[in-house]
Short mmCIF file of C-alpha atoms and ligand atoms in Angstrom, two decimals:
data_model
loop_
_atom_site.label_atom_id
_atom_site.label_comp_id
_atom_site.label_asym_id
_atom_site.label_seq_id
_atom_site.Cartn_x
_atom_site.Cartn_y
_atom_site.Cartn_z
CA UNK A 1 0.00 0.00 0.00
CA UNK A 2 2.82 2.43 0.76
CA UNK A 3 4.47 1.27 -2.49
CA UNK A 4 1.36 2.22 -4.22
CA UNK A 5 0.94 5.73 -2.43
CA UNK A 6 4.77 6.75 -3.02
CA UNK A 7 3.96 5.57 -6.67
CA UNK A 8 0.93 7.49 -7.03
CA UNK A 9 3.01 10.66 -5.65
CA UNK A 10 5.93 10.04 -7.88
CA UNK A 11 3.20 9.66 -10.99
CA UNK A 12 1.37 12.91 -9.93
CA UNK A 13 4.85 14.81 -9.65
CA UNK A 14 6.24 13.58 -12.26
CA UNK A 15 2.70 14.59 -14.31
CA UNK A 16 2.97 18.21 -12.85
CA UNK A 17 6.65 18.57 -13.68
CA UNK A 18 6.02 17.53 -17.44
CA UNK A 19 2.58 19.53 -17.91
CA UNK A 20 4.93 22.71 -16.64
CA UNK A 21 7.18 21.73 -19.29
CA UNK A 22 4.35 21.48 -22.04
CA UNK A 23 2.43 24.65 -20.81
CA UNK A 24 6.09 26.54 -20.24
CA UNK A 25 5.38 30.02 -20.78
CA UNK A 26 7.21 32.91 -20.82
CA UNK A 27 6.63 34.24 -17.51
CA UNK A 28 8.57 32.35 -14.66
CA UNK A 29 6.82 30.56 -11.60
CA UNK A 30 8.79 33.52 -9.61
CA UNK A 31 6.98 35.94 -11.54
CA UNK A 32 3.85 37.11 -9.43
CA UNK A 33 0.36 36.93 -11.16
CA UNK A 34 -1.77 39.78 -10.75
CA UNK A 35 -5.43 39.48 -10.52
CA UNK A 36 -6.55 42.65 -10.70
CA UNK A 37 -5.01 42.84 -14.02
CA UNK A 38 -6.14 39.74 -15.06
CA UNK A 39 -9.54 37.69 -16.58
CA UNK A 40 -9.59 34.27 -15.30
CA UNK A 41 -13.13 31.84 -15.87
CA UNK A 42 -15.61 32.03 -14.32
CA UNK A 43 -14.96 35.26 -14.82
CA UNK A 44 -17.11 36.45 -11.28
CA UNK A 45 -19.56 38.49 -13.56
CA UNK A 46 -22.98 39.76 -12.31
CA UNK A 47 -25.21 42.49 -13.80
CA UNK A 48 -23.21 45.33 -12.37
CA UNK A 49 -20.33 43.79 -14.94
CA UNK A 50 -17.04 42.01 -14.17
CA UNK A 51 -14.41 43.21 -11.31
CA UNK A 52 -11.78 45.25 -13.00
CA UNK A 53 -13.13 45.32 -16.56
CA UNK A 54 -15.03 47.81 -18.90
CA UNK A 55 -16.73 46.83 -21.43
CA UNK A 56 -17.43 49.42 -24.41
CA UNK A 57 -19.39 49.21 -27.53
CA UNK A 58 -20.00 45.84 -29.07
CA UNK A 59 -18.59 43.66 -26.64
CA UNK A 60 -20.42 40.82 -24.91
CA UNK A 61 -19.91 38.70 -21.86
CA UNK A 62 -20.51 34.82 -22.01
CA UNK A 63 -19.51 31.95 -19.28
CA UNK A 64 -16.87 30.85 -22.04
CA UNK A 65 -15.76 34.16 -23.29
CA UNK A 66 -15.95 38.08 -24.00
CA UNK A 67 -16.36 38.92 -27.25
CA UNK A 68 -15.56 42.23 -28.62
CA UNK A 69 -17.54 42.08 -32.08
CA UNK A 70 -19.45 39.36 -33.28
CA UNK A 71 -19.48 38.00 -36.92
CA UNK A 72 -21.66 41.08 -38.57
CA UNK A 73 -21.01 43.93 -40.21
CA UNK A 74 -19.95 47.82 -38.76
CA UNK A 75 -19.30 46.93 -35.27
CA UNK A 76 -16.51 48.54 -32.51
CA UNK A 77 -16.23 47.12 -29.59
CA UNK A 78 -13.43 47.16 -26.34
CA UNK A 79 -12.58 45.64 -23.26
CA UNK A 80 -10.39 47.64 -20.74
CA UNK A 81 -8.55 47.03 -17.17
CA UNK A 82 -9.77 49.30 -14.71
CA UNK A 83 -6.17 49.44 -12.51
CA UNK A 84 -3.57 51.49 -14.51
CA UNK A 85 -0.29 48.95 -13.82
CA UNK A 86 2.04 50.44 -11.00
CA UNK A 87 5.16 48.30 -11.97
CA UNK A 88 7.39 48.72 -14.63
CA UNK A 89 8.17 45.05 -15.88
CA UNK A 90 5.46 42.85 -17.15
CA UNK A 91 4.21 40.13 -19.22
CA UNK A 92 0.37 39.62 -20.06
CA UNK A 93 -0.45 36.50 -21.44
CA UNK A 94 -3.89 36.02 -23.40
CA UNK A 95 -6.18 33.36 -24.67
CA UNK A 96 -8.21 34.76 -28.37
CA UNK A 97 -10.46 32.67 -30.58
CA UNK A 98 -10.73 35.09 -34.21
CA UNK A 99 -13.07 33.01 -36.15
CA UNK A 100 -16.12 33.37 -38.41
CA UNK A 101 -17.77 32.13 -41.70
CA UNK A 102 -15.88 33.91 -44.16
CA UNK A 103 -13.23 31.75 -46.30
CA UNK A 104 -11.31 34.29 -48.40
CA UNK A 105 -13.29 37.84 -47.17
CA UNK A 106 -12.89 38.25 -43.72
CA UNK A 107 -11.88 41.39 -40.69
CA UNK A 108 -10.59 43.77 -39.77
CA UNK A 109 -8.99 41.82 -36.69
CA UNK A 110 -8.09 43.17 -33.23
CA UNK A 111 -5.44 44.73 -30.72
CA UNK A 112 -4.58 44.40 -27.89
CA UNK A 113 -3.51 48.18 -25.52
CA UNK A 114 -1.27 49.20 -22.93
CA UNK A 115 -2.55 53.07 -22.96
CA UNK A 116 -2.75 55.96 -21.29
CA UNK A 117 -6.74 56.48 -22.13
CA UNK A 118 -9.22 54.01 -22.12
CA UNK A 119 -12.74 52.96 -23.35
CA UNK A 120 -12.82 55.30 -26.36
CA UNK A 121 -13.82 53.47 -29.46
CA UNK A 122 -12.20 54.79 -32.59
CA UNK A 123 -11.10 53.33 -36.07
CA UNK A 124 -8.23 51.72 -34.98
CA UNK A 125 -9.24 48.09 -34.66
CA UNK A 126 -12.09 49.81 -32.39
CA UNK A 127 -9.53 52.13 -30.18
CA UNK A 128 -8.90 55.70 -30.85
CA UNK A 129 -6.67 56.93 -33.19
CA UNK A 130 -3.29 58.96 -31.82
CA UNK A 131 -3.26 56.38 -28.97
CA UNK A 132 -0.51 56.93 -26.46
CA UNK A 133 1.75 54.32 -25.39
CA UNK A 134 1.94 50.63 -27.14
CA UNK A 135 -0.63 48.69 -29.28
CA UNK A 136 -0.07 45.25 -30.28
CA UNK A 137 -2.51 44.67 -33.69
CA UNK A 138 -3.18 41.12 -34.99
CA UNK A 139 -4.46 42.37 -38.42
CA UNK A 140 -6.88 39.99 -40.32
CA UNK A 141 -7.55 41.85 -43.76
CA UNK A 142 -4.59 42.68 -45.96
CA UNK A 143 -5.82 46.54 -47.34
CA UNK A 144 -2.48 47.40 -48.61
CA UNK A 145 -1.24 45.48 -51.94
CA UNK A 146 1.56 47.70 -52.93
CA UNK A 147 5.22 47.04 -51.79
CA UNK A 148 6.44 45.30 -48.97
CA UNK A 149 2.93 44.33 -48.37
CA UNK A 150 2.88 41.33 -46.10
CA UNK A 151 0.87 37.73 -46.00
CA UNK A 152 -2.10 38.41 -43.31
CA UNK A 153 -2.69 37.39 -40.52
CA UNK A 154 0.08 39.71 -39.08
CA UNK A 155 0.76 40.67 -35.81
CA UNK A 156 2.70 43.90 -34.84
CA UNK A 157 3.92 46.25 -32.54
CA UNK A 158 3.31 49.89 -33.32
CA UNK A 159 4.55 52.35 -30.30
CA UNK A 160 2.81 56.07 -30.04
CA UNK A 161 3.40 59.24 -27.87
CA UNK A 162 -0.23 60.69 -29.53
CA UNK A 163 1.44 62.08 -32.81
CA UNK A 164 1.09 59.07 -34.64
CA UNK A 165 -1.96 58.37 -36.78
CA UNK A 166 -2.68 54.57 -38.16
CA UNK A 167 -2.85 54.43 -41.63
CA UNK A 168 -5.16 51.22 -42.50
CA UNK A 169 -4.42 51.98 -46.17
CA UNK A 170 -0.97 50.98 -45.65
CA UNK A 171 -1.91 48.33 -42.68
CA UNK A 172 0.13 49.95 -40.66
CA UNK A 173 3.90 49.16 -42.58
CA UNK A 174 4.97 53.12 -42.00
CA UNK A 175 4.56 52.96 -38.13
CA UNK A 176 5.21 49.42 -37.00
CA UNK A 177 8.43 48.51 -34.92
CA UNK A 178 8.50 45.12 -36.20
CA UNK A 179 5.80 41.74 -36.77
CA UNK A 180 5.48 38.36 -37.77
CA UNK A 181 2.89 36.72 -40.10
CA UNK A 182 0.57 34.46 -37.54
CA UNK A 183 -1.77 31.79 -39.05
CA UNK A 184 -4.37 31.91 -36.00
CA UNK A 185 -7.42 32.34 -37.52
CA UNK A 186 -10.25 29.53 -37.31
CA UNK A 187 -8.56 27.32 -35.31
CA UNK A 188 -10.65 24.21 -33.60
CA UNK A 189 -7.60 24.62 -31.05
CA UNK A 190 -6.72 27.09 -28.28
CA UNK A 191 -4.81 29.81 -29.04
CA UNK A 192 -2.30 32.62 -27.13
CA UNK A 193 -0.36 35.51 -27.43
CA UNK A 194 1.99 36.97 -25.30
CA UNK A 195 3.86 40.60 -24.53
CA UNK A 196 6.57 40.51 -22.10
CA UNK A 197 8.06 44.18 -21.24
CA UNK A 198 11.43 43.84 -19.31
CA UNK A 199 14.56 45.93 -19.09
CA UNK A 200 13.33 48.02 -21.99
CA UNK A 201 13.01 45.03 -24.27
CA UNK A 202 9.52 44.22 -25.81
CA UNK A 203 9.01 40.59 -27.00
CA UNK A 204 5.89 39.27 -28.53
CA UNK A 205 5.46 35.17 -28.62
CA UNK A 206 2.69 33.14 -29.78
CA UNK A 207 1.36 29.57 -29.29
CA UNK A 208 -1.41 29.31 -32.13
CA UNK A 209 0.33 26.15 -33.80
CA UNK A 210 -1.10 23.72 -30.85
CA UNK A 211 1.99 23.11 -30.20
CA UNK A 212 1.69 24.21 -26.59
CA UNK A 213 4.89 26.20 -26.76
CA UNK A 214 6.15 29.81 -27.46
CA UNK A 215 7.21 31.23 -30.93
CA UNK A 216 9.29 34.47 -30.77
CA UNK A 217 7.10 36.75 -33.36
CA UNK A 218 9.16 40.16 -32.69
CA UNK A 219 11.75 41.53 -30.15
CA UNK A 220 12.54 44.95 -30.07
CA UNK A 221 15.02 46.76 -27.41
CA UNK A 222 14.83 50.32 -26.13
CA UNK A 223 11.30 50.43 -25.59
CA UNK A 224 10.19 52.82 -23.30
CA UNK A 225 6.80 52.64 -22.17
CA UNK A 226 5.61 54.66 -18.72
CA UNK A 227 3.65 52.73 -15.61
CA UNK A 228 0.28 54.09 -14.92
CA UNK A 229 -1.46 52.91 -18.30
CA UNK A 230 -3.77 50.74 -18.72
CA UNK A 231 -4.41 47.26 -20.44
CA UNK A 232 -7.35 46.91 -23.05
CA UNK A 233 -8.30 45.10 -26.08
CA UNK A 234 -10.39 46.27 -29.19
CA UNK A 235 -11.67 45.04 -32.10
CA UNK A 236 -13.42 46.13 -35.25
CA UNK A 237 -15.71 44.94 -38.47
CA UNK A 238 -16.24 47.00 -41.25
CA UNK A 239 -17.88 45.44 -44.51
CA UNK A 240 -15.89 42.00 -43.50
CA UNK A 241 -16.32 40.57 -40.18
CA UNK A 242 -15.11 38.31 -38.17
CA UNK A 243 -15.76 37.12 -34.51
CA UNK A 244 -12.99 37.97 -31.82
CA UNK A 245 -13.12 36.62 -28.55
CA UNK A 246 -10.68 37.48 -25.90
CA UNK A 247 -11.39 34.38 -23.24
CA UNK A 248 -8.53 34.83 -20.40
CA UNK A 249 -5.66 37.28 -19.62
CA UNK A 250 -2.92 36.87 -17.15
CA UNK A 251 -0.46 39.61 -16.08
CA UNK A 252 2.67 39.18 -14.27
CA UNK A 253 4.42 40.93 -12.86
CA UNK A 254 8.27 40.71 -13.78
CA UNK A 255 11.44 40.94 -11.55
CA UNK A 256 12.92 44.30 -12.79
CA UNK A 257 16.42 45.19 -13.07
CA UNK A 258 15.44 48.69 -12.91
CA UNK A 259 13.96 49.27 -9.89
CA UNK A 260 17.40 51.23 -8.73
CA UNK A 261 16.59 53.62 -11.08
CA UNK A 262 15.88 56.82 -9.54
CA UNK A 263 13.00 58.12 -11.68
CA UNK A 264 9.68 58.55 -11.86
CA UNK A 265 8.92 56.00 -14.18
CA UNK A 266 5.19 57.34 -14.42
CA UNK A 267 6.41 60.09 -16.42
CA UNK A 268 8.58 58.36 -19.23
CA UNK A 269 6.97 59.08 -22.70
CA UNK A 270 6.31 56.22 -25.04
CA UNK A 271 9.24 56.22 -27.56
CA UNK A 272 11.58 53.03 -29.01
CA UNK A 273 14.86 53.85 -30.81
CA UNK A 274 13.62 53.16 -34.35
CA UNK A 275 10.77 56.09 -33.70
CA UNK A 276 13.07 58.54 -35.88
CA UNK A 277 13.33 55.76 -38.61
CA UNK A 278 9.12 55.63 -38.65
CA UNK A 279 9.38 59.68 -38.87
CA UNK A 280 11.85 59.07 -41.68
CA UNK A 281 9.45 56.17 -43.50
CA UNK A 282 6.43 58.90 -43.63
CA UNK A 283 9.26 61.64 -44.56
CA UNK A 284 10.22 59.28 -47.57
CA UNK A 285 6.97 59.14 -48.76
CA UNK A 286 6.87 63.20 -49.94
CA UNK A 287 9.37 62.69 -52.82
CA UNK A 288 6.45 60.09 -53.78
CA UNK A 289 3.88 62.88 -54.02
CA UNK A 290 6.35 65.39 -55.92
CA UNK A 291 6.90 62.89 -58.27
CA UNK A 292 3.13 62.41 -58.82
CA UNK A 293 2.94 65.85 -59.65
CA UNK A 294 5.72 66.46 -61.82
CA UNK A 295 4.64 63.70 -63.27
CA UNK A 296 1.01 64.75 -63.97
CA UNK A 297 2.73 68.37 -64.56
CA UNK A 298 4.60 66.83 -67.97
CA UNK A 299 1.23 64.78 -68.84
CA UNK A 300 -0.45 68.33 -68.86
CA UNK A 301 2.52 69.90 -70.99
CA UNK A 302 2.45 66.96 -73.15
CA UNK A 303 -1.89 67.11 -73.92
CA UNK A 304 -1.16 71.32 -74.16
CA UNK A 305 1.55 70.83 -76.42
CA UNK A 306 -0.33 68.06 -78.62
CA UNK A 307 -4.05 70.38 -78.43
CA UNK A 308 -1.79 73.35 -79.51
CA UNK A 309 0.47 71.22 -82.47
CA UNK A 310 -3.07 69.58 -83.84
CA UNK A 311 -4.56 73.34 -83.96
CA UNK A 312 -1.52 74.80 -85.61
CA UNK A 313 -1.41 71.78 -88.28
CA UNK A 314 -5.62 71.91 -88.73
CA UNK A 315 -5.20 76.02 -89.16
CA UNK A 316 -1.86 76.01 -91.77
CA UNK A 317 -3.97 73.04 -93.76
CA UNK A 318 -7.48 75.39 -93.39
CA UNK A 319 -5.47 78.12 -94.43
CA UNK A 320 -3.72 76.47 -97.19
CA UNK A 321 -6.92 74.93 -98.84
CA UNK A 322 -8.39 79.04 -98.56
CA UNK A 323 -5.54 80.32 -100.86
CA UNK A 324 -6.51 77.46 -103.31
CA UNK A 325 -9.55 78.29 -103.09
CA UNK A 326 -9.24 81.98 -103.72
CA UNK A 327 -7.40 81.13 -107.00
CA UNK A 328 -9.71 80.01 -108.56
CA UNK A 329 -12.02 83.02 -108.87
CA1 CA B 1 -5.62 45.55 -42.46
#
């Protein structure tokens, strides 16, 4: 009998060690879940809503998950943490189902925040426009075909201090750090993202292969991002749909090797070091325009210059068949 209860221990330890090891996510064991950042099932809701959340617009609230827009047509909708975050290392971990009854025509996607405002719908995936601080945006619908387009799904990061606009026309390309293409649309199978902010290093990982395990999408270092904001997510349909469900987030918080530094870390604007190149992309783009117009400038001269060498030849040949003409009498 003892035999059988050590084995049964062993078995049970040995189960727990491996399902760590299938389930290992980014965040350590030492790493200290928050609740009151997080959305854990059953998620506690009553009429009067669910503690710490908002819910804006569109979204909905079911035992198995929330769901920002459902599969129809012209819909915004946004779920937001009510705590801003008062540490400055962090990953949040998140559990989305994007799925719907389109085959080839299907959007816009959604995004997940870490803002300084909060439940304002806008056109950006169902968040305002000139957001401050970082979005993460799993785009569905590929608007931009020119070049450098990229395969969709993508996920990127996009980083804003407020001056930044997002251009869907372009899906984003002239203000994204950096992004992945991600193939987690109508899956049958669970899928996860995750954002882990730490040392001024942002690093976004996914599991949507059900493979149980992390892929590294993008890392980008010298990220700076203030505490005080808050986390969200927002999505969006416009003549293509698509449902997306957000069904559990976890936030940790993360050991920080900056916690000597004497600032106040509240009042750090949202920058990363390739915010000049972004400025730079969008500079680039003028020549573009001034070529348009020279271009449409040398059409005009060439139409003026034909109009003007057809009424010349038409008047010499009028004039020429006159004089004949006046010869004869
Ligand atoms: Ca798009």
């Amino acid at each position: 009998m003892k035999i059988n209860a050590l084995n049964l221990f062993c078995l049970v330890v040995i189960f727990l060690c491996l399902n760590r090891l299938s389930t290992q996510q980014t965040a350590d064991l030492n790493d200290l879940l928050r609740r009151e950042h997080s959305l854990i099932k059953p998620y506690g809701g009553s009429s009067a809503g669910i503690p710490f959340w908002d819910f804006v617009g569109s979204t909905i609230v079911s035992n198995k998950f929330v769901r920002l827009t459902a599969d129809s047509q012209s819909l915004q909708g946004a779920l937001w943490n009510t705590i801003p975050v008062d540490f400055t290392d962090w990953e949040i971990q998140f559990q989305f189902h994007v799925h719907g009854h389109g085959k080839d025509l299907f959007g816009d996607g959604f995004a997940m925040w870490y803002t300084k405002e909060r439940n304002v719908l806008g056109p950006v995936f169902g968040n305002k426009d000139h957001f401050t601080g970082l979005g993460i945006i799993l785009d569905t619908y590929a608007n931009y075909n020119g070049p450098n387009n990229r395969v969709h799904p993508y996920i990127s990061a996009m980083i804003n201090n407020g001056s930044l606009g997002y251009d869907h026309e372009k899906d984003g390309i002239n203000t994204a750090l950096a992004g992945c293409e991600s193939m987690f649309r109508n899956k049958d199978y669970d899928t996860f993202l995750a954002v882990r902010y730490q040392n001024y290093k942002l690093t976004v990982s996914t599991d949507v292969d059900n493979k149980n395990q992390w892929k590294e999408c993008l890392s980008v270092e010298n990220v700076k991002l203030p505490t005080r904001y808050y986390f969200g997510f927002s999505a969006a349909t416009g003549d293509l749909s698509d449902n997306h469900d957000i069904i559990s987030v976890k936030v940790y918080r993360l050991e920080s090797p900056r916690k000597n530094e004497q600032i106040d870390h509240s009042l750090i604007e949202p920058s990363s070091a390739s915010f000049p190149e972004q400025k730079e992309l969008v500079d680039a783009e003028r020549p573009s325009t001034a070529w348009r117009v020279i271009k449409i400038m040398f059409i005009s001269v060439f139409v003026i210059g034909l109009v003007v060498g057809a009424l010349y030849v038409g008047y010499n040949i009028y004039d020429k068949q006159r004089r004949t003409k006046k010869r004869f009498y």
